Tab-separated table of C-alpha atoms in Angstrom:
chain	number	residue	atom	x	y	z
A	1307	MET	CA	83.041	39.324	100.003
A	1308	ASP	CA	86.345	38.935	102.606
A	1309	GLY	CA	85.253	38.135	105.642
A	1310	ILE	CA	84.916	35.494	108.512
A	1311	ARG	CA	83.576	32.080	107.111
A	1312	THR	CA	81.976	30.179	109.907
A	1313	PRO	CA	78.535	28.054	109.916
A	1314	ASP	CA	77.795	29.318	113.696
A	1315	ARG	CA	80.029	33.172	114.562
A	1316	GLN	CA	80.044	33.460	118.367
A	1317	ARG	CA	77.251	35.688	119.387
A	1318	PRO	CA	75.905	37.472	122.451
A	1319	VAL	CA	72.509	35.629	123.552
A	1320	ARG	CA	71.224	38.186	125.873
A	1321	ARG	CA	67.338	39.336	125.077
A	1322	ASP	CA	67.517	42.013	127.681
A	1323	ASP	CA	69.493	44.568	126.478
A	1324	LEU	CA	66.740	46.356	123.820
A	1325	GLY	CA	67.447	49.872	124.527
A	1326	GLY	CA	70.029	49.328	126.963
A	1327	VAL	CA	72.559	52.062	127.895
A	1328	LYS	CA	75.795	50.270	128.315
A	1329	ASP	CA	74.794	47.818	125.860
A	1330	ASP	CA	72.221	48.094	123.078
A	1331	HIS	CA	70.686	45.589	121.118
A	1332	ILE	CA	68.697	45.893	117.794
A	1333	GLN	CA	67.285	42.749	116.322
A	1334	PHE	CA	66.112	42.921	112.903
A	1335	ASN	CA	63.829	41.011	110.433
A	1336	GLU	CA	62.956	40.825	106.555
A	1337	LYS	CA	59.659	39.431	105.534
A	1338	THR	CA	60.716	36.756	103.304
A	1339	LEU	CA	63.845	35.120	105.322
A	1340	TRP	CA	62.468	31.686	105.222
A	1341	THR	CA	64.197	28.090	105.506
A	1342	GLY	CA	62.858	25.350	103.476
A	1343	SER	CA	62.190	25.101	99.429
A	1344	THR	CA	59.673	24.758	96.871
A	1345	LYS	CA	58.982	21.085	97.990
A	1346	ILE	CA	59.720	21.300	102.029
A	1347	HIS	CA	57.853	23.560	104.078
A	1348	GLY	CA	59.944	25.940	105.893
A	1349	THR	CA	60.468	28.077	108.903
A	1350	TYR	CA	60.515	31.704	109.069
A	1351	GLN	CA	64.053	33.199	110.638
A	1352	ASN	CA	65.895	35.835	112.929
A	1353	PHE	CA	67.478	38.037	110.118
A	1354	GLY	CA	70.025	39.679	112.667
A	1355	ASP	CA	71.719	41.337	115.764
A	1356	LEU	CA	73.348	44.823	115.917
A	1357	PHE	CA	75.240	44.962	119.143
A	1358	ILE	CA	76.365	48.588	120.382
A	1359	GLU	CA	78.494	49.035	123.148
A	1360	ASP	CA	79.382	52.324	124.841
A	1361	ILE	CA	82.763	52.460	125.386
A	1362	SER	CA	83.079	56.224	126.694
A	1363	ASP	CA	83.909	54.841	130.202
A	1364	VAL	CA	81.112	57.171	131.272
A	1365	PHE	CA	78.442	54.402	132.400
A	1366	GLY	CA	78.844	51.142	134.012
A	1367	THR	CA	77.373	49.132	136.813
A	1368	THR	CA	78.244	51.087	139.998
A	1369	ALA	CA	76.421	53.541	141.556
A	1370	ASP	CA	79.123	56.584	140.474
A	1371	LYS	CA	78.259	55.367	136.721
A	1372	ALA	CA	74.617	55.123	136.957
A	1373	VAL	CA	72.085	57.089	134.313
A	1374	SER	CA	69.412	59.446	135.441
A	1375	ASN	CA	66.529	60.402	134.040
A	1376	TYR	CA	66.303	57.313	131.691
A	1377	VAL	CA	63.045	57.347	129.616
A	1378	ARG	CA	62.314	54.998	127.154
A	1379	THR	CA	58.949	55.536	124.687
A	1380	LEU	CA	57.090	54.304	121.292
A	1381	ASP	CA	55.294	56.731	119.342
A	1382	MET	CA	52.995	54.857	117.237
A	1383	THR	CA	51.393	57.599	115.792
A	1384	LYS	CA	54.512	58.966	114.434
A	1385	GLY	CA	56.322	55.447	114.052
A	1386	ILE	CA	59.574	56.478	116.444
A	1387	ALA	CA	61.008	54.934	119.377
A	1388	THR	CA	63.500	56.644	121.520
A	1389	ALA	CA	65.761	56.390	124.344
A	1390	GLU	CA	66.830	59.019	126.828
A	1391	TYR	CA	69.107	59.406	129.517
A	1392	THR	CA	71.025	61.517	131.581
A	1393	SER	CA	74.960	61.400	132.471
A	1394	PRO	CA	75.688	60.472	135.824
A	1395	ASP	CA	77.286	63.782	136.695
A	1396	GLY	CA	73.884	65.151	135.141
A	1397	ALA	CA	76.032	67.363	132.467
A	1398	VAL	CA	75.292	65.600	129.180
A	1399	LYS	CA	72.006	64.370	127.616
A	1400	TYR	CA	71.776	61.338	125.209
A	1401	ARG	CA	69.440	60.662	123.274
A	1402	ARG	CA	68.690	57.173	120.498
A	1403	GLU	CA	66.105	57.319	118.132
A	1404	TYR	CA	65.027	54.321	116.132
A	1405	ILE	CA	62.794	54.343	113.078
A	1406	ALA	CA	62.161	51.517	110.371
A	1407	SER	CA	61.509	53.474	106.993
A	1408	ASN	CA	59.258	52.176	104.315
A	1409	PRO	CA	60.103	54.745	101.904
A	1410	ASP	CA	63.777	53.951	102.193
A	1411	GLY	CA	63.687	50.317	102.894
A	1412	VAL	CA	66.035	50.555	105.898
A	1413	VAL	CA	66.114	50.444	109.584
A	1414	ALA	CA	67.854	53.722	110.927
A	1415	LEU	CA	69.290	54.860	114.435
A	1416	ARG	CA	70.719	58.262	115.351
A	1417	LEU	CA	73.116	58.581	118.714
A	1418	SER	CA	72.871	62.019	119.786
A	1419	ALA	CA	74.263	64.243	122.961
A	1420	SER	CA	73.675	67.720	124.340
A	1421	GLN	CA	77.448	68.409	124.240
A	1422	ALA	CA	80.107	67.677	120.961
A	1423	GLY	CA	82.318	64.723	121.127
A	1424	MET	CA	80.327	62.454	123.457
A	1425	ILE	CA	79.449	59.780	121.385
A	1426	SER	CA	81.966	56.188	121.461
A	1427	ILE	CA	80.697	53.134	120.874
A	1428	ARG	CA	81.838	49.786	119.892
A	1429	THR	CA	79.433	47.994	117.100
A	1430	ARG	CA	79.185	44.353	116.347
A	1431	LEU	CA	76.939	42.733	113.689
A	1432	TYR	CA	75.792	39.004	113.936
A	1433	PRO	CA	73.572	36.739	111.037
A	1434	GLY	CA	70.235	35.218	113.135
A	1435	VAL	CA	70.868	32.767	110.579
A	1436	ARG	CA	73.518	30.183	111.846
A	1437	ARG	CA	73.804	27.481	109.326
A	1438	GLY	CA	75.537	27.054	105.833
A	1439	LEU	CA	78.421	29.101	104.817
A	1440	LEU	CA	77.917	32.766	106.265
A	1441	LEU	CA	80.664	35.679	105.433
A	1442	VAL	CA	80.880	38.264	107.844
A	1443	SER	CA	82.754	41.457	107.445
A	1444	CYS	CA	83.901	44.659	108.803
A	1445	SER	CA	85.625	47.403	106.647
A	1446	ASP	CA	86.500	50.840	106.392
A	1447	GLY	CA	83.714	53.214	105.740
A	1448	GLY	CA	81.959	52.369	108.642
A	1449	VAL	CA	80.196	49.150	107.054
A	1450	MET	CA	79.772	45.756	108.406
A	1451	GLU	CA	77.865	42.926	106.790
A	1452	PHE	CA	77.127	39.653	105.994
A	1453	GLU	CA	75.622	37.092	103.442
A	1454	GLY	CA	74.440	33.250	103.081
A	1455	LYS	CA	72.330	30.806	101.600
A	1456	LEU	CA	69.871	28.604	102.819
A	1457	THR	CA	68.611	26.116	101.064
A	1458	LEU	CA	66.849	28.186	98.588
A	1459	LEU	CA	67.395	31.279	99.319
A	1460	ASP	CA	70.292	33.461	99.202
A	1461	PHE	CA	70.217	36.306	101.465
A	1462	LYS	CA	72.109	39.630	102.749
A	1463	ALA	CA	72.424	42.663	105.419
A	1464	ARG	CA	74.612	45.906	105.230
A	1465	VAL	CA	75.058	48.027	107.864
A	1466	LYS	CA	76.624	51.159	107.551
A	1467	ILE	CA	78.079	53.258	110.196
A	1468	VAL	CA	77.846	57.333	109.930
A	1469	PRO	CA	79.502	60.043	112.450
A	1470	VAL	CA	79.505	63.328	112.919
A	1471	GLY	CA	83.049	64.416	113.946
A	1472	GLY	CA	85.116	61.829	115.800
A	1473	THR	CA	87.525	58.860	114.737
A	1474	MET	CA	86.099	55.622	113.137
A	1475	THR	CA	88.038	52.267	112.945
A	1476	ALA	CA	87.044	49.314	111.429
A	1477	ASN	CA	88.523	45.974	113.165
A	1478	ALA	CA	88.259	42.585	112.666
A	1479	ASP	CA	84.804	41.731	113.980
A	1480	ASN	CA	83.375	45.611	114.739
A	1481	ILE	CA	83.402	49.232	114.027
A	1482	GLU	CA	84.587	51.488	116.645
A	1483	VAL	CA	83.742	55.062	116.638
A	1484	ARG	CA	85.063	57.565	119.610
A	1485	GLY	CA	84.320	61.218	120.191
A	1486	ALA	CA	81.643	61.711	117.770
A	1487	ASP	CA	79.064	64.335	118.012
A	1488	GLU	CA	76.613	61.481	116.847
A	1489	VAL	CA	76.134	58.806	115.013
A	1490	LEU	CA	73.858	57.351	112.378
A	1491	VAL	CA	73.348	54.187	111.982
A	1492	ILE	CA	71.656	52.163	108.803
A	1493	ILE	CA	70.589	48.585	108.410
A	1494	ALA	CA	69.579	47.402	105.057
A	1495	GLY	CA	68.722	43.420	104.046
A	1496	SER	CA	67.106	41.179	101.654
A	1497	THR	CA	66.735	38.151	100.038
A	1498	ASN	CA	66.427	36.705	96.680
A	1499	TYR	CA	62.716	35.286	96.783
A	1500	ASP	CA	60.591	36.198	94.246
A	1501	PRO	CA	56.616	35.410	94.618
A	1502	VAL	CA	55.914	35.202	90.651
A	1503	ALA	CA	58.908	33.496	89.256
A	1504	ALA	CA	58.669	29.516	88.786
A	1505	SER	CA	61.974	28.832	90.861
A	1506	TYR	CA	60.544	31.488	93.900
A	1507	THR	CA	63.912	32.792	93.404
A	1508	SER	CA	65.596	36.016	91.365
A	1509	ASP	CA	69.392	36.767	90.823
A	1510	ALA	CA	71.127	36.620	94.092
A	1511	SER	CA	73.879	39.009	92.845
A	1512	ALA	CA	71.589	41.572	91.562
A	1513	MET	CA	69.582	41.200	95.068
A	1514	ARG	CA	73.223	41.933	96.833
A	1515	ALA	CA	74.001	45.049	94.890
A	1516	GLU	CA	70.526	46.246	95.486
A	1517	VAL	CA	71.167	45.973	99.664
A	1518	ASP	CA	74.496	47.904	98.871
A	1519	SER	CA	72.880	50.560	96.819
A	1520	ARG	CA	69.745	51.161	99.659
A	1521	ALA	CA	72.255	51.277	102.536
A	1522	ASP	CA	74.814	53.782	101.018
A	1523	ALA	CA	71.958	55.401	99.497
A	1524	ALA	CA	69.715	56.013	103.110
A	1525	ALA	CA	73.470	56.572	104.625
A	1526	ALA	CA	73.764	59.542	102.025
A	1527	LYS	CA	70.781	60.843	102.388
A	1528	GLY	CA	70.926	61.774	106.434
A	1529	TRP	CA	68.960	61.423	109.408
A	1530	GLU	CA	66.719	64.371	108.921
A	1531	SER	CA	65.433	63.532	105.246
A	1532	LEU	CA	65.300	59.969	106.558
A	1533	ARG	CA	63.087	60.988	109.633
A	1534	SER	CA	60.945	63.434	107.399
A	1535	ALA	CA	60.186	60.651	104.728
A	1536	GLN	CA	59.357	57.976	106.948
A	1537	LEU	CA	57.226	60.533	109.215
A	1538	ALA	CA	54.885	60.994	105.855
A	1539	ASP	CA	54.777	57.602	104.821
A	1540	HIS	CA	53.755	56.179	108.521
A	1541	SER	CA	51.592	59.047	109.532
A	1542	ALA	CA	49.442	58.821	106.247
A	1543	LEU	CA	48.320	55.630	107.388
A	1544	MET	CA	48.217	55.823	110.992
A	1545	ALA	CA	46.150	59.124	110.568
A	1546	ARG	CA	43.283	57.401	108.665
A	1547	SER	CA	41.709	56.546	112.083
A	1548	GLU	CA	41.791	57.342	115.731
A	1549	PHE	CA	40.092	55.430	118.386
A	1550	ILE	CA	38.809	57.587	121.964
A	1551	ILE	CA	36.849	56.229	124.423
A	1552	ASP	CA	35.204	59.139	127.093
A	1553	GLY	CA	36.670	58.576	130.603
A	1554	ALA	CA	40.097	57.038	129.507
A	1555	ALA	CA	43.151	58.302	131.270
A	1556	ASN	CA	46.764	57.643	130.779
A	1557	THR	CA	47.483	57.518	134.683
A	1558	ALA	CA	49.266	54.376	134.386
A	1559	THR	CA	51.871	52.458	132.882
A	1560	PRO	CA	51.075	49.646	130.679
A	1561	GLU	CA	52.128	46.810	133.115
A	1562	GLN	CA	49.894	48.288	135.529
A	1563	MET	CA	47.307	48.857	132.758
A	1564	ILE	CA	46.857	45.309	132.355
A	1565	THR	CA	46.978	44.041	136.008
A	1566	GLN	CA	44.285	46.432	136.643
A	1567	TYR	CA	42.271	45.160	133.647
A	1568	ASN	CA	42.717	41.603	134.786
A	1569	LYS	CA	41.731	42.411	138.228
A	1570	ARG	CA	38.786	44.223	137.171
A	1571	ARG	CA	36.985	41.474	135.644
A	1572	PRO	CA	33.857	42.418	134.470
A	1573	ASP	CA	33.916	45.962	135.467
A	1574	ARG	CA	36.403	47.436	133.323
A	1575	LEU	CA	35.369	51.373	133.071
A	1576	ALA	CA	38.146	52.592	135.319
A	1577	PRO	CA	40.308	55.022	133.607
A	1578	GLU	CA	43.138	52.576	133.201
A	1579	CYS	CA	41.253	50.125	131.702
A	1580	LEU	CA	39.474	52.344	128.948
A	1581	MET	CA	42.907	53.690	128.195
A	1582	LEU	CA	44.255	49.984	127.848
A	1583	GLU	CA	41.687	49.478	125.319
A	1584	GLU	CA	42.603	52.669	123.327
A	1585	LEU	CA	46.132	51.686	123.426
A	1586	TYR	CA	45.221	48.062	122.232
A	1587	TYR	CA	43.466	49.462	119.252
A	1588	THR	CA	46.331	51.540	118.146
A	1589	PHE	CA	48.966	48.990	118.656
A	1590	GLY	CA	47.143	46.645	116.697
A	1591	ARG	CA	47.067	49.106	113.880
A	1592	TYR	CA	50.811	50.069	114.391
A	1593	LEU	CA	51.661	46.302	114.091
A	1594	LEU	CA	49.772	45.601	111.137
A	1595	ILE	CA	51.298	48.708	109.438
A	1596	GLY	CA	54.601	47.594	110.266
A	1597	CYS	CA	53.902	44.062	108.871
A	1598	SER	CA	52.317	44.538	105.691
A	1599	ARG	CA	54.430	46.683	103.860
A	1600	GLY	CA	56.447	45.148	100.796
A	1601	VAL	CA	56.050	41.599	99.493
A	1602	ASP	CA	52.555	40.843	99.001
A	1603	SER	CA	52.709	38.026	101.628
A	1604	PRO	CA	50.016	37.583	104.983
A	1605	SER	CA	51.440	38.622	107.915
A	1606	ASN	CA	52.882	35.519	110.290
A	1607	LEU	CA	52.378	34.376	113.644
A	1608	GLN	CA	55.239	36.525	115.631
A	1609	GLY	CA	55.618	38.408	112.361
A	1610	ILE	CA	58.752	40.463	111.508
A	1611	TRP	CA	59.202	40.741	115.354
A	1612	ASN	CA	60.516	36.970	115.475
A	1613	ASN	CA	63.791	36.814	117.111
A	1614	SER	CA	64.572	33.019	116.587
A	1615	ILE	CA	65.763	30.335	114.579
A	1616	LYS	CA	63.304	27.986	116.055
A	1617	PRO	CA	60.111	29.906	116.724
A	1618	ALA	CA	56.801	28.543	118.032
A	1619	TRP	CA	54.844	26.715	115.304
A	1620	GLY	CA	57.725	28.220	112.844
A	1621	CYS	CA	56.072	31.276	112.859
A	1622	ASP	CA	53.768	30.361	109.815
A	1623	ILE	CA	50.715	31.517	108.270
A	1624	HIS	CA	47.755	29.120	109.744
A	1625	SER	CA	44.663	29.765	108.090
A	1626	ASN	CA	42.758	28.389	110.586
A	1627	ILE	CA	42.447	31.398	112.815
A	1628	ASN	CA	45.968	33.294	112.946
A	1629	VAL	CA	45.411	35.277	109.872
A	1630	GLN	CA	42.165	36.226	110.811
A	1631	MET	CA	43.231	37.432	114.152
A	1632	ASN	CA	46.009	39.383	112.538
A	1633	TYR	CA	43.715	41.523	110.490
């Protein structure tokens, strides 16, 4: 792979732009990315970060560039997150949809708008791991990727940008799309960890080829096919049970529910407190479904939502209480 060879490529450090309008941040993980070796205890790692910058000049930090009707949601029954907002002049509605697909082995994002030609973005990809030799590249065809090697494991991530309409340009460290009707973003990643091999590793070149194939195949399927397969797969598990408490009412934000829940000890029969109990049950199942797929390995502390290369307690698997609490 041709690319930027660097042990510590300069990257943003912001953590408050998840779901942002001017700048969006997608942090992604893979369950098997750990430091260490067969003899040295390791630490779970953040796999990478994708940053999406709006370059349309529609949005900004001044009052005349502020969006309206911003709504961000997570539908746990369907397994999809969304962010929606309206342009400052009220003329265009924007929508971003995010899924993690077990059938296709990718994270997928669709950016769309109510009018054609309104999507203009710049995307940058950064490895989470910042040690050893990393190869980072952007190339024609909307491909950004990086690969590297830890003490034991090799790893690779591939991002595929697929615009509908508009133009796309690959630069040294980013890919730009201008004037598109919508954009599909595909993220795939893996390591060569093998739980049944004596060395705990498999062929690294085969792993890299498999990542490329998975990302390209998902991009070729398109959003509707990806979404349909992901919805059927996720719903089949989430629909197995439902927890409903009489008197629960969704009349407050989660933050408000938690505040009321803490204030009302020990009387927690208020509608928002009962609703929090329902949400807690559903959220626990949602998280467990998300982190239990793929390789047979117990869910660890922060799980696949870890965003650090130095996580607390190594983001480890502790059987004294953590595994029991997860399950």
